[in-house]
């Protein structure tokens, strides 16, 4: 799955959620999140993000690794 990381907290641009073909991206209180069980890894959201906050899960920078869990947890709560 793809993962939204910390730069989103300052931006929350929402363009990503508009381009996602499977509606995997939802807005939370702090940032947008990607549902790992819905994302089909098309990559469309990555190029739309103005702050480069979105990564394929295996390419998430080391200091942002915790966001893999944060994205998943958001959808386990709702
Ligand atoms: Fe949606 Fe594609 Fe981004 Fe996954 S990679 S969240 S399917 S736009």
CSV table of N, CA and C and ligand atoms in Angstrom, one decimal:
chain,number,residue,atom,x,y,z
A,1,UNK,N,0.8,-1.2,0.0
A,1,UNK,CA,0.0,0.0,0.0
A,1,UNK,C,0.9,1.3,0.0
A,2,UNK,N,0.2,2.4,-0.3
A,2,UNK,CA,0.9,3.7,-0.2
A,2,UNK,C,0.6,4.3,1.2
A,3,UNK,N,1.5,5.2,1.6
A,3,UNK,CA,1.4,5.7,3.0
A,3,UNK,C,1.6,7.2,2.9
A,4,UNK,N,0.8,8.0,3.7
A,4,UNK,CA,0.9,9.4,3.8
A,4,UNK,C,1.7,9.7,5.1
A,5,UNK,N,2.7,10.5,4.9
A,5,UNK,CA,3.7,10.8,6.0
A,5,UNK,C,3.5,12.3,6.6
A,6,UNK,N,4.4,12.6,7.5
A,6,UNK,CA,4.2,13.9,8.3
A,6,UNK,C,4.1,15.2,7.5
A,7,UNK,N,4.7,15.4,6.3
A,7,UNK,CA,4.5,16.7,5.7
A,7,UNK,C,3.0,17.0,5.4
A,8,UNK,N,2.2,16.0,5.4
A,8,UNK,CA,0.7,16.2,5.2
A,8,UNK,C,0.1,17.1,6.3
A,9,UNK,N,0.7,16.9,7.5
A,9,UNK,CA,0.1,17.7,8.6
A,9,UNK,C,0.1,19.2,8.5
A,10,UNK,N,1.0,19.7,7.7
A,10,UNK,CA,1.1,21.1,7.5
A,10,UNK,C,0.3,21.6,6.2
A,11,UNK,N,-0.1,20.6,5.5
A,11,UNK,CA,-0.6,20.9,4.1
A,11,UNK,C,-2.1,20.5,4.0
A,12,UNK,N,-2.4,19.2,4.2
A,12,UNK,CA,-3.7,18.7,4.0
A,12,UNK,C,-4.4,19.2,2.7
A,13,UNK,N,-3.7,19.0,1.6
A,13,UNK,CA,-4.1,19.6,0.3
A,13,UNK,C,-5.4,18.9,-0.3
A,14,UNK,N,-5.6,17.7,0.0
A,14,UNK,CA,-6.8,16.9,-0.4
A,14,UNK,C,-6.9,16.5,-1.9
A,15,UNK,N,-5.9,16.9,-2.7
A,15,UNK,CA,-5.9,16.6,-4.1
A,15,UNK,C,-5.8,15.1,-4.3
A,16,UNK,N,-5.0,14.5,-3.4
A,16,UNK,CA,-4.8,13.0,-3.4
A,16,UNK,C,-6.1,12.3,-3.4
A,17,UNK,N,-6.9,12.7,-2.4
A,17,UNK,CA,-8.2,11.9,-2.3
A,17,UNK,C,-9.1,12.1,-3.5
A,18,UNK,N,-8.9,13.2,-4.2
A,18,UNK,CA,-9.8,13.4,-5.4
A,18,UNK,C,-9.3,12.5,-6.6
A,19,UNK,N,-8.0,12.2,-6.6
A,19,UNK,CA,-7.6,11.4,-7.8
A,19,UNK,C,-7.6,9.9,-7.5
A,20,UNK,N,-7.7,9.5,-6.3
A,20,UNK,CA,-7.6,8.0,-6.0
A,20,UNK,C,-8.8,7.3,-6.6
A,21,UNK,N,-8.5,6.3,-7.5
A,21,UNK,CA,-9.6,5.6,-8.2
A,21,UNK,C,-10.4,4.7,-7.3
A,22,UNK,N,-9.9,4.4,-6.1
A,22,UNK,CA,-10.7,3.4,-5.3
A,22,UNK,C,-11.1,4.1,-4.0
A,23,UNK,N,-11.0,5.4,-3.9
A,23,UNK,CA,-11.4,6.1,-2.7
A,23,UNK,C,-10.8,5.6,-1.4
A,24,UNK,N,-9.5,5.4,-1.5
A,24,UNK,CA,-8.7,4.8,-0.3
A,24,UNK,C,-8.3,5.9,0.6
A,25,UNK,N,-8.3,7.2,0.2
A,25,UNK,CA,-7.8,8.3,1.0
A,25,UNK,C,-8.8,9.0,1.7
A,26,UNK,N,-8.7,9.1,3.1
A,26,UNK,CA,-9.7,9.8,3.9
A,26,UNK,C,-9.0,10.8,4.7
A,27,UNK,N,-9.8,11.9,5.0
A,27,UNK,CA,-9.3,13.0,5.8
A,27,UNK,C,-9.5,12.7,7.3
A,28,UNK,N,-8.4,12.8,8.1
A,28,UNK,CA,-8.5,12.7,9.5
A,28,UNK,C,-8.3,14.0,10.2
A,29,UNK,N,-8.2,14.0,11.5
A,29,UNK,CA,-8.1,15.2,12.3
A,29,UNK,C,-6.8,15.9,12.0
A,30,UNK,N,-5.7,15.2,11.9
A,30,UNK,CA,-4.4,15.8,11.7
A,30,UNK,C,-3.9,15.8,10.3
A,31,UNK,N,-4.3,14.8,9.5
A,31,UNK,CA,-3.7,14.7,8.1
A,31,UNK,C,-4.7,13.7,7.3
A,32,UNK,N,-4.3,13.5,6.1
A,32,UNK,CA,-5.0,12.5,5.3
A,32,UNK,C,-4.4,11.1,5.5
A,33,UNK,N,-5.1,10.1,5.4
A,33,UNK,CA,-4.6,8.7,5.5
A,33,UNK,C,-5.1,7.8,4.4
A,34,UNK,N,-4.2,6.8,4.1
A,34,UNK,CA,-4.6,5.8,3.0
A,34,UNK,C,-4.9,4.5,3.7
A,35,UNK,N,-6.0,3.9,3.3
A,35,UNK,CA,-6.5,2.6,3.8
A,35,UNK,C,-5.6,1.5,3.1
A,36,UNK,N,-4.7,0.8,3.8
A,36,UNK,CA,-3.9,-0.1,3.2
A,36,UNK,C,-4.6,-1.3,2.6
A,37,UNK,N,-5.9,-1.5,3.1
A,37,UNK,CA,-6.6,-2.7,2.6
A,37,UNK,C,-7.4,-2.3,1.3
A,38,UNK,N,-7.4,-1.0,1.0
A,38,UNK,CA,-8.2,-0.6,-0.2
A,38,UNK,C,-7.2,-0.1,-1.3
A,39,UNK,N,-6.1,0.5,-1.0
A,39,UNK,CA,-5.1,1.0,-2.0
A,39,UNK,C,-4.7,-0.1,-2.9
A,40,UNK,N,-4.7,0.2,-4.2
A,40,UNK,CA,-4.3,-0.8,-5.2
A,40,UNK,C,-2.9,-0.4,-5.8
A,41,UNK,N,-2.2,0.5,-5.2
A,41,UNK,CA,-0.8,0.9,-5.5
A,41,UNK,C,-0.7,1.4,-7.0
A,42,UNK,N,-1.7,2.2,-7.4
A,42,UNK,CA,-1.6,2.8,-8.7
A,42,UNK,C,-0.6,3.9,-8.8
A,43,UNK,N,-0.3,4.6,-7.7
A,43,UNK,CA,0.7,5.7,-7.6
A,43,UNK,C,0.2,7.0,-8.0
A,44,UNK,N,-1.1,7.1,-8.4
A,44,UNK,CA,-1.7,8.4,-8.9
A,44,UNK,C,-1.6,9.5,-7.8
A,45,UNK,N,-1.7,9.2,-6.6
A,45,UNK,CA,-1.7,10.2,-5.5
A,45,UNK,C,-0.3,10.8,-5.3
A,46,UNK,N,0.7,10.1,-5.5
A,46,UNK,CA,2.1,10.5,-5.3
A,46,UNK,C,2.4,11.8,-6.0
A,47,UNK,N,2.1,11.8,-7.3
A,47,UNK,CA,2.5,12.9,-8.1
A,47,UNK,C,1.6,14.2,-7.9
A,48,UNK,N,0.5,14.0,-7.2
A,48,UNK,CA,-0.4,15.1,-7.0
A,48,UNK,C,0.0,15.8,-5.7
A,49,UNK,N,0.7,15.2,-4.8
A,49,UNK,CA,0.9,15.8,-3.5
A,49,UNK,C,1.9,16.9,-3.6
A,50,UNK,N,1.5,18.1,-3.2
A,50,UNK,CA,2.4,19.3,-3.3
A,50,UNK,C,3.6,19.3,-2.3
A,51,UNK,N,3.5,18.4,-1.3
A,51,UNK,CA,4.6,18.4,-0.3
A,51,UNK,C,5.3,17.0,-0.3
A,52,UNK,N,5.1,16.2,-1.3
A,52,UNK,CA,5.7,14.9,-1.4
A,52,UNK,C,5.6,14.1,-0.1
A,53,UNK,N,4.4,14.0,0.4
A,53,UNK,CA,4.2,13.3,1.6
A,53,UNK,C,3.9,11.8,1.4
A,54,UNK,N,3.6,11.4,0.2
A,54,UNK,CA,3.1,10.0,-0.1
A,54,UNK,C,4.2,9.1,-0.7
A,55,UNK,N,4.4,7.9,-0.1
A,55,UNK,CA,5.4,7.0,-0.5
A,55,UNK,C,4.8,5.6,-0.6
A,56,UNK,N,5.3,4.8,-1.5
A,56,UNK,CA,5.0,3.3,-1.5
A,56,UNK,C,5.6,2.8,-0.2
A,57,UNK,N,4.9,1.9,0.5
A,57,UNK,CA,5.3,1.5,1.8
A,57,UNK,C,6.7,1.0,2.0
A,58,UNK,N,7.3,0.4,0.9
A,58,UNK,CA,8.7,-0.1,1.0
A,58,UNK,C,9.7,1.1,0.8
A,59,UNK,N,9.2,2.2,0.4
A,59,UNK,CA,10.1,3.4,0.1
A,59,UNK,C,9.9,4.5,1.1
A,60,UNK,N,9.1,4.3,2.2
A,60,UNK,CA,8.9,5.3,3.2
A,60,UNK,C,10.3,5.6,3.8
A,61,UNK,N,10.7,6.9,4.0
A,61,UNK,CA,12.0,7.3,4.6
A,61,UNK,C,12.0,6.7,6.0
A,62,UNK,N,13.2,6.4,6.5
A,62,UNK,CA,13.4,5.8,7.8
A,62,UNK,C,12.7,6.5,8.9
A,63,UNK,N,12.8,7.9,8.9
A,63,UNK,CA,12.3,8.7,10.0
A,63,UNK,C,10.8,8.8,9.9
A,64,UNK,N,10.2,8.3,8.9
A,64,UNK,CA,8.7,8.3,8.7
A,64,UNK,C,8.1,7.0,8.8
A,65,UNK,N,8.8,6.0,9.2
A,65,UNK,CA,8.3,4.6,9.2
A,65,UNK,C,7.1,4.4,10.0
A,66,UNK,N,7.0,5.2,11.1
A,66,UNK,CA,5.9,5.0,12.0
A,66,UNK,C,4.5,5.4,11.4
A,67,UNK,N,4.6,6.1,10.2
A,67,UNK,CA,3.4,6.5,9.5
A,67,UNK,C,2.7,5.3,8.8
A,68,UNK,N,3.4,4.2,8.6
A,68,UNK,CA,2.8,3.0,8.0
A,68,UNK,C,1.7,2.5,9.0
A,69,UNK,N,2.1,2.5,10.3
A,69,UNK,CA,1.2,2.1,11.3
A,69,UNK,C,0.1,3.1,11.5
A,70,UNK,N,0.4,4.4,11.4
A,70,UNK,CA,-0.6,5.4,11.7
A,70,UNK,C,-1.7,5.4,10.6
A,71,UNK,N,-1.3,5.2,9.4
A,71,UNK,CA,-2.3,5.1,8.3
A,71,UNK,C,-3.2,3.9,8.5
A,72,UNK,N,-2.6,2.7,8.9
A,72,UNK,CA,-3.4,1.5,9.1
A,72,UNK,C,-4.4,1.7,10.3
A,73,UNK,N,-3.8,2.3,11.4
A,73,UNK,CA,-4.6,2.5,12.6
A,73,UNK,C,-5.8,3.4,12.4
A,74,UNK,N,-5.7,4.4,11.6
A,74,UNK,CA,-6.8,5.3,11.3
A,74,UNK,C,-8.0,4.5,10.8
A,75,UNK,N,-7.8,3.5,10.0
A,75,UNK,CA,-8.9,2.8,9.4
A,75,UNK,C,-9.4,1.6,10.3
A,76,UNK,N,-8.5,1.2,11.3
A,76,UNK,CA,-9.0,0.2,12.2
A,76,UNK,C,-9.9,0.8,13.3
A,77,UNK,N,-9.8,2.2,13.4
A,77,UNK,CA,-10.7,2.9,14.4
A,77,UNK,C,-12.0,3.2,13.9
A,78,UNK,N,-12.2,3.4,12.6
A,78,UNK,CA,-13.5,3.8,12.0
A,78,UNK,C,-14.3,2.7,11.6
B,1,LIG,FE1,-5.3,5.6,-4.2
B,1,LIG,FE2,-3.5,4.8,-6.0
B,1,LIG,FE3,-2.8,6.4,-4.0
B,1,LIG,FE4,-3.3,3.9,-3.5
B,1,LIG,S1,-1.6,4.6,-4.8
B,1,LIG,S2,-4.0,5.6,-2.3
B,1,LIG,S3,-5.0,3.5,-5.0
B,1,LIG,S4,-4.3,6.9,-5.7
